[in-house]
């Protein structure tokens, strides 16, 4: 299927011109019940150009975001995806299953979703990917992103790949927990740099990619990150210490321990092995965002100090 068989971005451009309900883009968020997906929903719910539809295997959760409709859908069930995608203009997907110890969603689920999006002839597929995933075939969930990117390109669906680096924060914020105890727990060494993003900022970027009115965003691969570049573990610890005005004790798990742990961990934990391979990839120095397109499409990238200040406030590390 070629791109000419899909609708142009005119529907997106027209929807950006006003808030009329009939003209609004119908945006489906896949992965909407996740930590990041919920933040994407909140951002889109504030966008008057978007009519937001969220997909869940179980339907609407309790305490959902106001103004968001819910559709039942399962990435492992193609028929349910066809139903959920009826009338949809834009798909935003942050879905993954690797943190649950499975890559079913990351491989077969993504394949099903991409094929359903092609059948539905959506105008744009916004896909959460990973910085430098093409250089990391040994990291299973990084490789899954590259496979999905290739499938989307082959499908002919107009796309935007938003490539994220390492998350500064998680649903369980391990960095904040350690900082509250006066420690910074790092990986590998104090000199190797890699890029980071705050999930609040990433959710904003993904939502903006969904409703961006210009056709020039079509088929773009956009790294996101910080304006002052990647940070090593010492630099990150120093910025956090400066923001919270408290000296932190730095504890680093060296590369050799991570490398030695890989083989035994692989025997009993798919997720553990995946994460170890990810950490070892950090050592290559390739996990670095090129933010030129970030600033072109999403506005100025934040500084590390700004991000860490907002993060520290959210985590009640500072008033």
PDB file of C-alpha atoms in Angstrom:
ATOM      1  CA  UNK A   1       0.000   0.000   0.000  1.00  0.00           C
ATOM      2  CA  UNK A   2       1.391   3.447  -0.859  1.00  0.00           C
ATOM      3  CA  UNK A   3       0.910   6.727   0.945  1.00  0.00           C
ATOM      4  CA  UNK A   4      -1.259   7.991  -1.887  1.00  0.00           C
ATOM      5  CA  UNK A   5      -3.900   5.515  -0.772  1.00  0.00           C
ATOM      6  CA  UNK A   6      -4.185   7.235   2.609  1.00  0.00           C
ATOM      7  CA  UNK A   7      -5.951  10.510   3.358  1.00  0.00           C
ATOM      8  CA  UNK A   8      -3.785  13.613   3.162  1.00  0.00           C
ATOM      9  CA  UNK A   9      -3.047  15.756   6.193  1.00  0.00           C
ATOM     10  CA  UNK A  10      -5.799  18.170   5.125  1.00  0.00           C
ATOM     11  CA  UNK A  11      -8.108  16.801   7.823  1.00  0.00           C
ATOM     12  CA  UNK A  12      -5.468  17.634  10.424  1.00  0.00           C
ATOM     13  CA  UNK A  13      -4.902  21.107   8.997  1.00  0.00           C
ATOM     14  CA  UNK A  14      -8.641  21.829   8.871  1.00  0.00           C
ATOM     15  CA  UNK A  15      -9.189  20.650  12.446  1.00  0.00           C
ATOM     16  CA  UNK A  16      -6.471  22.994  13.705  1.00  0.00           C
ATOM     17  CA  UNK A  17      -8.427  25.937  12.376  1.00  0.00           C
ATOM     18  CA  UNK A  18     -11.221  25.816  14.934  1.00  0.00           C
ATOM     19  CA  UNK A  19     -12.908  23.952  17.765  1.00  0.00           C
ATOM     20  CA  UNK A  20     -16.091  22.978  15.954  1.00  0.00           C
ATOM     21  CA  UNK A  21     -16.993  19.477  17.141  1.00  0.00           C
ATOM     22  CA  UNK A  22     -17.601  18.176  13.643  1.00  0.00           C
ATOM     23  CA  UNK A  23     -14.175  19.403  12.477  1.00  0.00           C
ATOM     24  CA  UNK A  24     -12.137  18.098  15.398  1.00  0.00           C
ATOM     25  CA  UNK A  25      -9.590  15.366  14.785  1.00  0.00           C
ATOM     26  CA  UNK A  26     -10.536  12.004  16.202  1.00  0.00           C
ATOM     27  CA  UNK A  27      -7.394  10.882  18.007  1.00  0.00           C
ATOM     28  CA  UNK A  28      -7.109   7.358  19.376  1.00  0.00           C
ATOM     29  CA  UNK A  29      -4.598   6.806  22.199  1.00  0.00           C
ATOM     30  CA  UNK A  30      -3.307   3.238  22.447  1.00  0.00           C
ATOM     31  CA  UNK A  31      -1.623   2.422  25.748  1.00  0.00           C
ATOM     32  CA  UNK A  32      -3.932   4.919  27.419  1.00  0.00           C
ATOM     33  CA  UNK A  33      -4.085   3.131  30.774  1.00  0.00           C
ATOM     34  CA  UNK A  34      -0.309   3.197  31.230  1.00  0.00           C
ATOM     35  CA  UNK A  35       1.815   5.649  33.224  1.00  0.00           C
ATOM     36  CA  UNK A  36       2.743   7.647  30.116  1.00  0.00           C
ATOM     37  CA  UNK A  37      -0.536   7.060  28.264  1.00  0.00           C
ATOM     38  CA  UNK A  38      -2.547   8.749  31.012  1.00  0.00           C
ATOM     39  CA  UNK A  39      -0.356  11.839  30.640  1.00  0.00           C
ATOM     40  CA  UNK A  40      -0.849  11.847  26.868  1.00  0.00           C
ATOM     41  CA  UNK A  41      -4.616  11.752  27.436  1.00  0.00           C
ATOM     42  CA  UNK A  42      -4.465  14.727  29.786  1.00  0.00           C
ATOM     43  CA  UNK A  43      -2.526  16.777  27.232  1.00  0.00           C
ATOM     44  CA  UNK A  44      -4.879  15.896  24.376  1.00  0.00           C
ATOM     45  CA  UNK A  45      -7.969  16.577  26.495  1.00  0.00           C
ATOM     46  CA  UNK A  46      -6.821  20.214  26.722  1.00  0.00           C
ATOM     47  CA  UNK A  47      -6.466  20.514  22.936  1.00  0.00           C
ATOM     48  CA  UNK A  48      -9.652  21.950  21.453  1.00  0.00           C
ATOM     49  CA  UNK A  49      -8.768  20.624  17.997  1.00  0.00           C
ATOM     50  CA  UNK A  50      -8.950  16.999  19.197  1.00  0.00           C
ATOM     51  CA  UNK A  51     -11.791  14.617  19.988  1.00  0.00           C
ATOM     52  CA  UNK A  52      -9.996  12.090  22.164  1.00  0.00           C
ATOM     53  CA  UNK A  53     -10.705   8.366  22.185  1.00  0.00           C
ATOM     54  CA  UNK A  54      -8.767   6.055  24.498  1.00  0.00           C
ATOM     55  CA  UNK A  55      -8.405   2.320  23.989  1.00  0.00           C
ATOM     56  CA  UNK A  56      -8.495  -0.227  26.787  1.00  0.00           C
ATOM     57  CA  UNK A  57      -9.074  -3.951  26.935  1.00  0.00           C
ATOM     58  CA  UNK A  58     -11.591  -3.390  29.746  1.00  0.00           C
ATOM     59  CA  UNK A  59     -13.250  -0.149  28.690  1.00  0.00           C
ATOM     60  CA  UNK A  60     -13.318   3.071  30.701  1.00  0.00           C
ATOM     61  CA  UNK A  61     -11.452   2.958  34.025  1.00  0.00           C
ATOM     62  CA  UNK A  62     -12.771   4.640  37.140  1.00  0.00           C
ATOM     63  CA  UNK A  63     -11.641   8.233  37.521  1.00  0.00           C
ATOM     64  CA  UNK A  64     -10.813   8.690  33.839  1.00  0.00           C
ATOM     65  CA  UNK A  65      -9.854  11.972  32.208  1.00  0.00           C
ATOM     66  CA  UNK A  66     -12.817  14.302  31.586  1.00  0.00           C
ATOM     67  CA  UNK A  67     -13.861  14.656  27.957  1.00  0.00           C
ATOM     68  CA  UNK A  68     -12.233  11.408  26.853  1.00  0.00           C
ATOM     69  CA  UNK A  69     -14.282   8.607  25.297  1.00  0.00           C
ATOM     70  CA  UNK A  70     -13.245   4.990  25.724  1.00  0.00           C
ATOM     71  CA  UNK A  71     -13.234   2.092  23.283  1.00  0.00           C
ATOM     72  CA  UNK A  72     -12.577  -1.570  23.968  1.00  0.00           C
ATOM     73  CA  UNK A  73      -9.626  -2.935  22.067  1.00  0.00           C
ATOM     74  CA  UNK A  74      -6.844  -5.454  22.484  1.00  0.00           C
ATOM     75  CA  UNK A  75      -3.648  -5.279  20.441  1.00  0.00           C
ATOM     76  CA  UNK A  76      -3.604  -9.057  20.229  1.00  0.00           C
ATOM     77  CA  UNK A  77      -7.157  -9.075  18.759  1.00  0.00           C
ATOM     78  CA  UNK A  78      -7.215  -7.557  15.235  1.00  0.00           C
ATOM     79  CA  UNK A  79     -11.021  -7.494  15.026  1.00  0.00           C
ATOM     80  CA  UNK A  80     -11.231  -5.356  18.163  1.00  0.00           C
ATOM     81  CA  UNK A  81      -8.668  -2.969  16.684  1.00  0.00           C
ATOM     82  CA  UNK A  82     -10.755  -2.559  13.541  1.00  0.00           C
ATOM     83  CA  UNK A  83     -13.742  -1.598  15.679  1.00  0.00           C
ATOM     84  CA  UNK A  84     -11.732   0.844  17.814  1.00  0.00           C
ATOM     85  CA  UNK A  85     -10.229   2.531  14.739  1.00  0.00           C
ATOM     86  CA  UNK A  86     -13.519   3.277  12.978  1.00  0.00           C
ATOM     87  CA  UNK A  87     -13.544   6.953  11.987  1.00  0.00           C
ATOM     88  CA  UNK A  88     -10.165   7.639  13.609  1.00  0.00           C
ATOM     89  CA  UNK A  89      -7.910  10.288  12.026  1.00  0.00           C
ATOM     90  CA  UNK A  90      -4.793   9.913  14.177  1.00  0.00           C
ATOM     91  CA  UNK A  91      -3.382   7.047  16.235  1.00  0.00           C
ATOM     92  CA  UNK A  92      -0.972   7.722  19.103  1.00  0.00           C
ATOM     93  CA  UNK A  93       0.646   4.606  20.519  1.00  0.00           C
ATOM     94  CA  UNK A  94       2.754   4.380  23.666  1.00  0.00           C
ATOM     95  CA  UNK A  95       1.796   0.757  24.316  1.00  0.00           C
ATOM     96  CA  UNK A  96       4.369  -1.799  25.426  1.00  0.00           C
ATOM     97  CA  UNK A  97       4.451  -4.983  27.429  1.00  0.00           C
ATOM     98  CA  UNK A  98       8.152  -5.543  28.101  1.00  0.00           C
ATOM     99  CA  UNK A  99       7.936  -4.148  31.647  1.00  0.00           C
ATOM    100  CA  UNK A 100       5.475  -6.963  32.332  1.00  0.00           C
ATOM    101  CA  UNK A 101       8.072  -9.522  31.247  1.00  0.00           C
ATOM    102  CA  UNK A 102       6.603 -10.129  27.793  1.00  0.00           C
ATOM    103  CA  UNK A 103       7.258  -8.744  24.326  1.00  0.00           C
ATOM    104  CA  UNK A 104       3.979  -9.948  22.788  1.00  0.00           C
ATOM    105  CA  UNK A 105       2.600  -6.424  22.467  1.00  0.00           C
ATOM    106  CA  UNK A 106       5.923  -5.000  21.346  1.00  0.00           C
ATOM    107  CA  UNK A 107       6.133  -7.368  18.373  1.00  0.00           C
ATOM    108  CA  UNK A 108       2.829  -9.037  17.396  1.00  0.00           C
ATOM    109  CA  UNK A 109       0.630  -6.407  19.017  1.00  0.00           C
ATOM    110  CA  UNK A 110       2.343  -3.583  17.166  1.00  0.00           C
ATOM    111  CA  UNK A 111       2.086  -5.521  13.921  1.00  0.00           C
ATOM    112  CA  UNK A 112      -1.665  -5.970  14.443  1.00  0.00           C
ATOM    113  CA  UNK A 113      -2.145  -2.288  15.261  1.00  0.00           C
ATOM    114  CA  UNK A 114      -0.161  -1.113  12.233  1.00  0.00           C
ATOM    115  CA  UNK A 115      -2.147  -3.357   9.886  1.00  0.00           C
ATOM    116  CA  UNK A 116      -5.428  -2.141  11.409  1.00  0.00           C
ATOM    117  CA  UNK A 117      -4.326   1.508  11.041  1.00  0.00           C
ATOM    118  CA  UNK A 118      -3.557   0.863   7.371  1.00  0.00           C
ATOM    119  CA  UNK A 119      -6.991  -0.717   6.840  1.00  0.00           C
ATOM    120  CA  UNK A 120      -8.625   2.263   8.556  1.00  0.00           C
ATOM    121  CA  UNK A 121      -6.614   4.660   6.357  1.00  0.00           C
ATOM    122  CA  UNK A 122      -5.672   6.903   9.265  1.00  0.00           C
ATOM    123  CA  UNK A 123      -4.084  10.252   8.418  1.00  0.00           C
ATOM    124  CA  UNK A 124      -1.222   9.951  10.912  1.00  0.00           C
ATOM    125  CA  UNK A 125       0.366   7.317  13.144  1.00  0.00           C
ATOM    126  CA  UNK A 126       2.300   8.806  16.053  1.00  0.00           C
ATOM    127  CA  UNK A 127       4.528   6.062  17.410  1.00  0.00           C
ATOM    128  CA  UNK A 128       6.594   6.219  20.587  1.00  0.00           C
ATOM    129  CA  UNK A 129       9.987   4.837  19.668  1.00  0.00           C
ATOM    130  CA  UNK A 130      13.460   4.874  21.207  1.00  0.00           C
ATOM    131  CA  UNK A 131      16.559   6.908  20.417  1.00  0.00           C
ATOM    132  CA  UNK A 132      19.115   4.939  18.363  1.00  0.00           C
ATOM    133  CA  UNK A 133      16.976   1.788  18.411  1.00  0.00           C
ATOM    134  CA  UNK A 134      18.423   0.749  15.036  1.00  0.00           C
ATOM    135  CA  UNK A 135      21.860   0.478  16.690  1.00  0.00           C
ATOM    136  CA  UNK A 136      20.701  -1.821  19.508  1.00  0.00           C
ATOM    137  CA  UNK A 137      19.616  -5.213  18.066  1.00  0.00           C
ATOM    138  CA  UNK A 138      20.799  -6.941  21.265  1.00  0.00           C
ATOM    139  CA  UNK A 139      18.279  -5.011  23.400  1.00  0.00           C
ATOM    140  CA  UNK A 140      14.950  -6.796  22.830  1.00  0.00           C
ATOM    141  CA  UNK A 141      12.572  -3.921  23.473  1.00  0.00           C
ATOM    142  CA  UNK A 142      14.753  -1.464  21.518  1.00  0.00           C
ATOM    143  CA  UNK A 143      14.796  -3.897  18.594  1.00  0.00           C
ATOM    144  CA  UNK A 144      11.007  -4.207  18.800  1.00  0.00           C
ATOM    145  CA  UNK A 145      10.722  -0.466  18.191  1.00  0.00           C
ATOM    146  CA  UNK A 146      12.919  -0.662  15.090  1.00  0.00           C
ATOM    147  CA  UNK A 147      10.854  -3.571  13.755  1.00  0.00           C
ATOM    148  CA  UNK A 148       7.652  -1.568  14.307  1.00  0.00           C
ATOM    149  CA  UNK A 149       9.109   1.529  12.647  1.00  0.00           C
ATOM    150  CA  UNK A 150       9.956  -0.541   9.572  1.00  0.00           C
ATOM    151  CA  UNK A 151       6.455  -2.040   9.473  1.00  0.00           C
ATOM    152  CA  UNK A 152       4.858   1.406   9.694  1.00  0.00           C
ATOM    153  CA  UNK A 153       7.005   2.700   6.846  1.00  0.00           C
ATOM    154  CA  UNK A 154       6.128  -0.343   4.739  1.00  0.00           C
ATOM    155  CA  UNK A 155       2.413   0.093   5.463  1.00  0.00           C
ATOM    156  CA  UNK A 156       2.308   3.485   3.768  1.00  0.00           C
ATOM    157  CA  UNK A 157       0.548   5.111   6.733  1.00  0.00           C
ATOM    158  CA  UNK A 158       1.873   8.667   7.263  1.00  0.00           C
ATOM    159  CA  UNK A 159       3.851   8.564  10.493  1.00  0.00           C
ATOM    160  CA  UNK A 160       5.654  10.528  13.160  1.00  0.00           C
ATOM    161  CA  UNK A 161       8.212   8.584  15.179  1.00  0.00           C
ATOM    162  CA  UNK A 162       8.852  10.319  18.505  1.00  0.00           C
ATOM    163  CA  UNK A 163      12.054   8.746  19.778  1.00  0.00           C
ATOM    164  CA  UNK A 164      12.581   8.955  23.523  1.00  0.00           C
ATOM    165  CA  UNK A 165      15.805   8.506  25.484  1.00  0.00           C
ATOM    166  CA  UNK A 166      16.011   7.278  29.095  1.00  0.00           C
ATOM    167  CA  UNK A 167      13.073   8.264  31.312  1.00  0.00           C
ATOM    168  CA  UNK A 168      14.157  10.424  34.242  1.00  0.00           C
ATOM    169  CA  UNK A 169      11.010   9.330  36.077  1.00  0.00           C
ATOM    170  CA  UNK A 170       9.018   6.093  36.215  1.00  0.00           C
ATOM    171  CA  UNK A 171       5.707   5.043  37.761  1.00  0.00           C
ATOM    172  CA  UNK A 172       7.861   3.926  40.690  1.00  0.00           C
ATOM    173  CA  UNK A 173      10.468   6.682  40.834  1.00  0.00           C
ATOM    174  CA  UNK A 174      13.651   4.900  41.890  1.00  0.00           C
ATOM    175  CA  UNK A 175      15.822   7.987  41.501  1.00  0.00           C
ATOM    176  CA  UNK A 176      13.556  10.064  43.756  1.00  0.00           C
ATOM    177  CA  UNK A 177      13.393   7.271  46.337  1.00  0.00           C
ATOM    178  CA  UNK A 178      17.192   7.138  46.550  1.00  0.00           C
ATOM    179  CA  UNK A 179      17.511  10.934  46.647  1.00  0.00           C
ATOM    180  CA  UNK A 180      15.128  11.075  49.602  1.00  0.00           C
ATOM    181  CA  UNK A 181      17.589   8.784  51.375  1.00  0.00           C
ATOM    182  CA  UNK A 182      20.490  11.098  50.499  1.00  0.00           C
ATOM    183  CA  UNK A 183      21.852   8.922  47.687  1.00  0.00           C
ATOM    184  CA  UNK A 184      22.181   8.899  43.930  1.00  0.00           C
ATOM    185  CA  UNK A 185      22.312   5.381  42.523  1.00  0.00           C
ATOM    186  CA  UNK A 186      23.875   5.260  39.079  1.00  0.00           C
ATOM    187  CA  UNK A 187      24.840   2.767  36.414  1.00  0.00           C
ATOM    188  CA  UNK A 188      28.213   1.909  34.888  1.00  0.00           C
ATOM    189  CA  UNK A 189      30.554   4.839  35.516  1.00  0.00           C
ATOM    190  CA  UNK A 190      30.625   8.595  36.127  1.00  0.00           C
ATOM    191  CA  UNK A 191      31.736   9.641  32.638  1.00  0.00           C
ATOM    192  CA  UNK A 192      29.563   7.965  29.964  1.00  0.00           C
ATOM    193  CA  UNK A 193      26.806  10.302  28.802  1.00  0.00           C
ATOM    194  CA  UNK A 194      23.319   9.455  27.573  1.00  0.00           C
ATOM    195  CA  UNK A 195      20.128  11.447  27.068  1.00  0.00           C
ATOM    196  CA  UNK A 196      17.085  11.756  29.304  1.00  0.00           C
ATOM    197  CA  UNK A 197      13.487  12.947  29.108  1.00  0.00           C
ATOM    198  CA  UNK A 198      10.815  13.683  31.712  1.00  0.00           C
ATOM    199  CA  UNK A 199       7.616  11.784  30.992  1.00  0.00           C
ATOM    200  CA  UNK A 200       5.524  14.953  31.409  1.00  0.00           C
ATOM    201  CA  UNK A 201       7.500  16.515  28.560  1.00  0.00           C
ATOM    202  CA  UNK A 202       7.377  13.362  26.445  1.00  0.00           C
ATOM    203  CA  UNK A 203       3.591  13.191  26.801  1.00  0.00           C
ATOM    204  CA  UNK A 204       3.359  16.835  25.688  1.00  0.00           C
ATOM    205  CA  UNK A 205       5.528  16.068  22.636  1.00  0.00           C
ATOM    206  CA  UNK A 206       3.451  13.028  21.641  1.00  0.00           C
ATOM    207  CA  UNK A 207       0.195  14.969  21.987  1.00  0.00           C
ATOM    208  CA  UNK A 208       1.604  17.837  19.944  1.00  0.00           C
ATOM    209  CA  UNK A 209       2.743  15.401  17.236  1.00  0.00           C
ATOM    210  CA  UNK A 210      -0.831  14.097  17.024  1.00  0.00           C
ATOM    211  CA  UNK A 211      -2.432  17.473  16.314  1.00  0.00           C
ATOM    212  CA  UNK A 212       0.445  19.346  14.653  1.00  0.00           C
ATOM    213  CA  UNK A 213      -1.274  21.100  11.727  1.00  0.00           C
ATOM    214  CA  UNK A 214       1.510  21.253   9.151  1.00  0.00           C
ATOM    215  CA  UNK A 215       2.077  18.555   6.557  1.00  0.00           C
ATOM    216  CA  UNK A 216       5.826  18.908   7.066  1.00  0.00           C
ATOM    217  CA  UNK A 217       5.693  16.723  10.187  1.00  0.00           C
ATOM    218  CA  UNK A 218       4.568  13.734   8.120  1.00  0.00           C
ATOM    219  CA  UNK A 219       7.090  10.893   7.976  1.00  0.00           C
ATOM    220  CA  UNK A 220       9.479  12.541  10.428  1.00  0.00           C
ATOM    221  CA  UNK A 221      11.636  10.785  13.024  1.00  0.00           C
ATOM    222  CA  UNK A 222      12.038  13.153  15.969  1.00  0.00           C
ATOM    223  CA  UNK A 223      14.424  12.626  18.892  1.00  0.00           C
ATOM    224  CA  UNK A 224      13.449  14.414  22.112  1.00  0.00           C
ATOM    225  CA  UNK A 225      15.767  15.450  24.913  1.00  0.00           C
ATOM    226  CA  UNK A 226      17.374  18.355  26.773  1.00  0.00           C
ATOM    227  CA  UNK A 227      18.820  21.499  25.211  1.00  0.00           C
ATOM    228  CA  UNK A 228      22.113  21.143  27.100  1.00  0.00           C
ATOM    229  CA  UNK A 229      22.617  17.602  25.862  1.00  0.00           C
ATOM    230  CA  UNK A 230      23.205  14.191  27.430  1.00  0.00           C
ATOM    231  CA  UNK A 231      24.478  13.821  30.979  1.00  0.00           C
ATOM    232  CA  UNK A 232      26.765  11.385  32.741  1.00  0.00           C
ATOM    233  CA  UNK A 233      25.926  10.055  36.178  1.00  0.00           C
ATOM    234  CA  UNK A 234      28.147  12.549  37.984  1.00  0.00           C
ATOM    235  CA  UNK A 235      26.598  15.488  36.129  1.00  0.00           C
ATOM    236  CA  UNK A 236      23.075  14.256  36.810  1.00  0.00           C
ATOM    237  CA  UNK A 237      23.827  13.809  40.505  1.00  0.00           C
ATOM    238  CA  UNK A 238      25.405  17.270  40.664  1.00  0.00           C
ATOM    239  CA  UNK A 239      22.369  18.946  39.068  1.00  0.00           C
ATOM    240  CA  UNK A 240      19.994  17.161  41.444  1.00  0.00           C
ATOM    241  CA  UNK A 241      22.186  18.134  44.399  1.00  0.00           C
ATOM    242  CA  UNK A 242      22.174  21.760  43.259  1.00  0.00           C
ATOM    243  CA  UNK A 243      18.396  21.836  42.807  1.00  0.00           C
ATOM    244  CA  UNK A 244      17.576  20.283  46.187  1.00  0.00           C
ATOM    245  CA  UNK A 245      20.518  22.008  47.927  1.00  0.00           C
ATOM    246  CA  UNK A 246      21.702  18.763  49.438  1.00  0.00           C
ATOM    247  CA  UNK A 247      24.894  16.792  48.853  1.00  0.00           C
ATOM    248  CA  UNK A 248      24.195  13.255  47.649  1.00  0.00           C
ATOM    249  CA  UNK A 249      26.272  10.146  48.182  1.00  0.00           C
ATOM    250  CA  UNK A 250      26.902   8.638  44.731  1.00  0.00           C
ATOM    251  CA  UNK A 251      26.684   4.860  44.384  1.00  0.00           C
ATOM    252  CA  UNK A 252      27.571   3.364  41.002  1.00  0.00           C
ATOM    253  CA  UNK A 253      26.968  -0.224  39.887  1.00  0.00           C
ATOM    254  CA  UNK A 254      30.004  -0.853  37.628  1.00  0.00           C
ATOM    255  CA  UNK A 255      29.756  -2.181  34.092  1.00  0.00           C
ATOM    256  CA  UNK A 256      31.542  -5.424  34.908  1.00  0.00           C
ATOM    257  CA  UNK A 257      28.896  -6.418  37.448  1.00  0.00           C
ATOM    258  CA  UNK A 258      26.127  -5.689  34.943  1.00  0.00           C
ATOM    259  CA  UNK A 259      27.934  -7.689  32.248  1.00  0.00           C
ATOM    260  CA  UNK A 260      28.602 -10.688  34.505  1.00  0.00           C
ATOM    261  CA  UNK A 261      24.969 -10.728  35.670  1.00  0.00           C
ATOM    262  CA  UNK A 262      23.590 -11.003  32.126  1.00  0.00           C
ATOM    263  CA  UNK A 263      23.926 -14.766  31.632  1.00  0.00           C
ATOM    264  CA  UNK A 264      22.407 -15.984  34.944  1.00  0.00           C
ATOM    265  CA  UNK A 265      19.647 -13.370  34.823  1.00  0.00           C
ATOM    266  CA  UNK A 266      18.676 -14.521  31.322  1.00  0.00           C
ATOM    267  CA  UNK A 267      17.826 -17.964  32.748  1.00  0.00           C
ATOM    268  CA  UNK A 268      15.016 -16.729  34.985  1.00  0.00           C
ATOM    269  CA  UNK A 269      13.995 -13.199  33.937  1.00  0.00           C
ATOM    270  CA  UNK A 270      13.271 -11.999  30.411  1.00  0.00           C
ATOM    271  CA  UNK A 271      12.720  -8.479  31.694  1.00  0.00           C
ATOM    272  CA  UNK A 272      15.902  -8.515  33.778  1.00  0.00           C
ATOM    273  CA  UNK A 273      17.974  -9.630  30.805  1.00  0.00           C
ATOM    274  CA  UNK A 274      16.367  -6.989  28.592  1.00  0.00           C
ATOM    275  CA  UNK A 275      17.232  -4.235  31.095  1.00  0.00           C
ATOM    276  CA  UNK A 276      20.816  -5.465  31.454  1.00  0.00           C
ATOM    277  CA  UNK A 277      21.275  -5.386  27.684  1.00  0.00           C
ATOM    278  CA  UNK A 278      19.852  -1.855  27.717  1.00  0.00           C
ATOM    279  CA  UNK A 279      22.344  -0.703  30.345  1.00  0.00           C
ATOM    280  CA  UNK A 280      25.203  -2.232  28.387  1.00  0.00           C
ATOM    281  CA  UNK A 281      24.014  -0.351  25.308  1.00  0.00           C
ATOM    282  CA  UNK A 282      24.268   2.916  27.280  1.00  0.00           C
ATOM    283  CA  UNK A 283      28.009   2.248  27.509  1.00  0.00           C
ATOM    284  CA  UNK A 284      28.401   2.592  23.723  1.00  0.00           C
ATOM    285  CA  UNK A 285      27.750   6.333  23.906  1.00  0.00           C
ATOM    286  CA  UNK A 286      25.155   6.031  21.116  1.00  0.00           C
ATOM    287  CA  UNK A 287      22.104   6.662  23.298  1.00  0.00           C
ATOM    288  CA  UNK A 288      22.116  10.386  22.563  1.00  0.00           C
ATOM    289  CA  UNK A 289      19.257  12.521  21.237  1.00  0.00           C
ATOM    290  CA  UNK A 290      19.639  14.849  18.281  1.00  0.00           C
ATOM    291  CA  UNK A 291      17.139  17.536  19.275  1.00  0.00           C
ATOM    292  CA  UNK A 292      17.154  19.619  16.079  1.00  0.00           C
ATOM    293  CA  UNK A 293      13.742  18.317  15.012  1.00  0.00           C
ATOM    294  CA  UNK A 294      12.456  18.447  18.601  1.00  0.00           C
ATOM    295  CA  UNK A 295      12.908  22.210  18.560  1.00  0.00           C
ATOM    296  CA  UNK A 296      11.522  22.565  15.046  1.00  0.00           C
ATOM    297  CA  UNK A 297       8.229  20.810  15.766  1.00  0.00           C
ATOM    298  CA  UNK A 298       7.700  20.955  19.540  1.00  0.00           C
ATOM    299  CA  UNK A 299       9.369  24.214  20.529  1.00  0.00           C
ATOM    300  CA  UNK A 300      12.497  24.863  22.619  1.00  0.00           C
ATOM    301  CA  UNK A 301      13.866  21.813  24.391  1.00  0.00           C
ATOM    302  CA  UNK A 302      14.066  22.287  28.153  1.00  0.00           C
ATOM    303  CA  UNK A 303      17.332  22.522  30.066  1.00  0.00           C
ATOM    304  CA  UNK A 304      18.335  19.763  32.454  1.00  0.00           C
ATOM    305  CA  UNK A 305      18.101  22.222  35.368  1.00  0.00           C
ATOM    306  CA  UNK A 306      14.549  23.217  34.432  1.00  0.00           C
ATOM    307  CA  UNK A 307      13.447  19.582  34.063  1.00  0.00           C
ATOM    308  CA  UNK A 308      15.055  18.442  37.302  1.00  0.00           C
ATOM    309  CA  UNK A 309      13.559  21.397  39.186  1.00  0.00           C
ATOM    310  CA  UNK A 310      10.063  20.472  37.989  1.00  0.00           C
ATOM    311  CA  UNK A 311      10.704  16.798  38.733  1.00  0.00           C
ATOM    312  CA  UNK A 312      12.038  17.570  42.234  1.00  0.00           C
ATOM    313  CA  UNK A 313       8.984  19.689  42.998  1.00  0.00           C
ATOM    314  CA  UNK A 314       6.603  16.961  41.806  1.00  0.00           C
ATOM    315  CA  UNK A 315       8.445  14.418  43.943  1.00  0.00           C
ATOM    316  CA  UNK A 316       8.286  16.773  46.966  1.00  0.00           C
ATOM    317  CA  UNK A 317      12.050  17.000  47.147  1.00  0.00           C
ATOM    318  CA  UNK A 318      11.748  20.805  47.207  1.00  0.00           C
ATOM    319  CA  UNK A 319       8.868  23.141  48.105  1.00  0.00           C
TER     320      UNK A 319
END
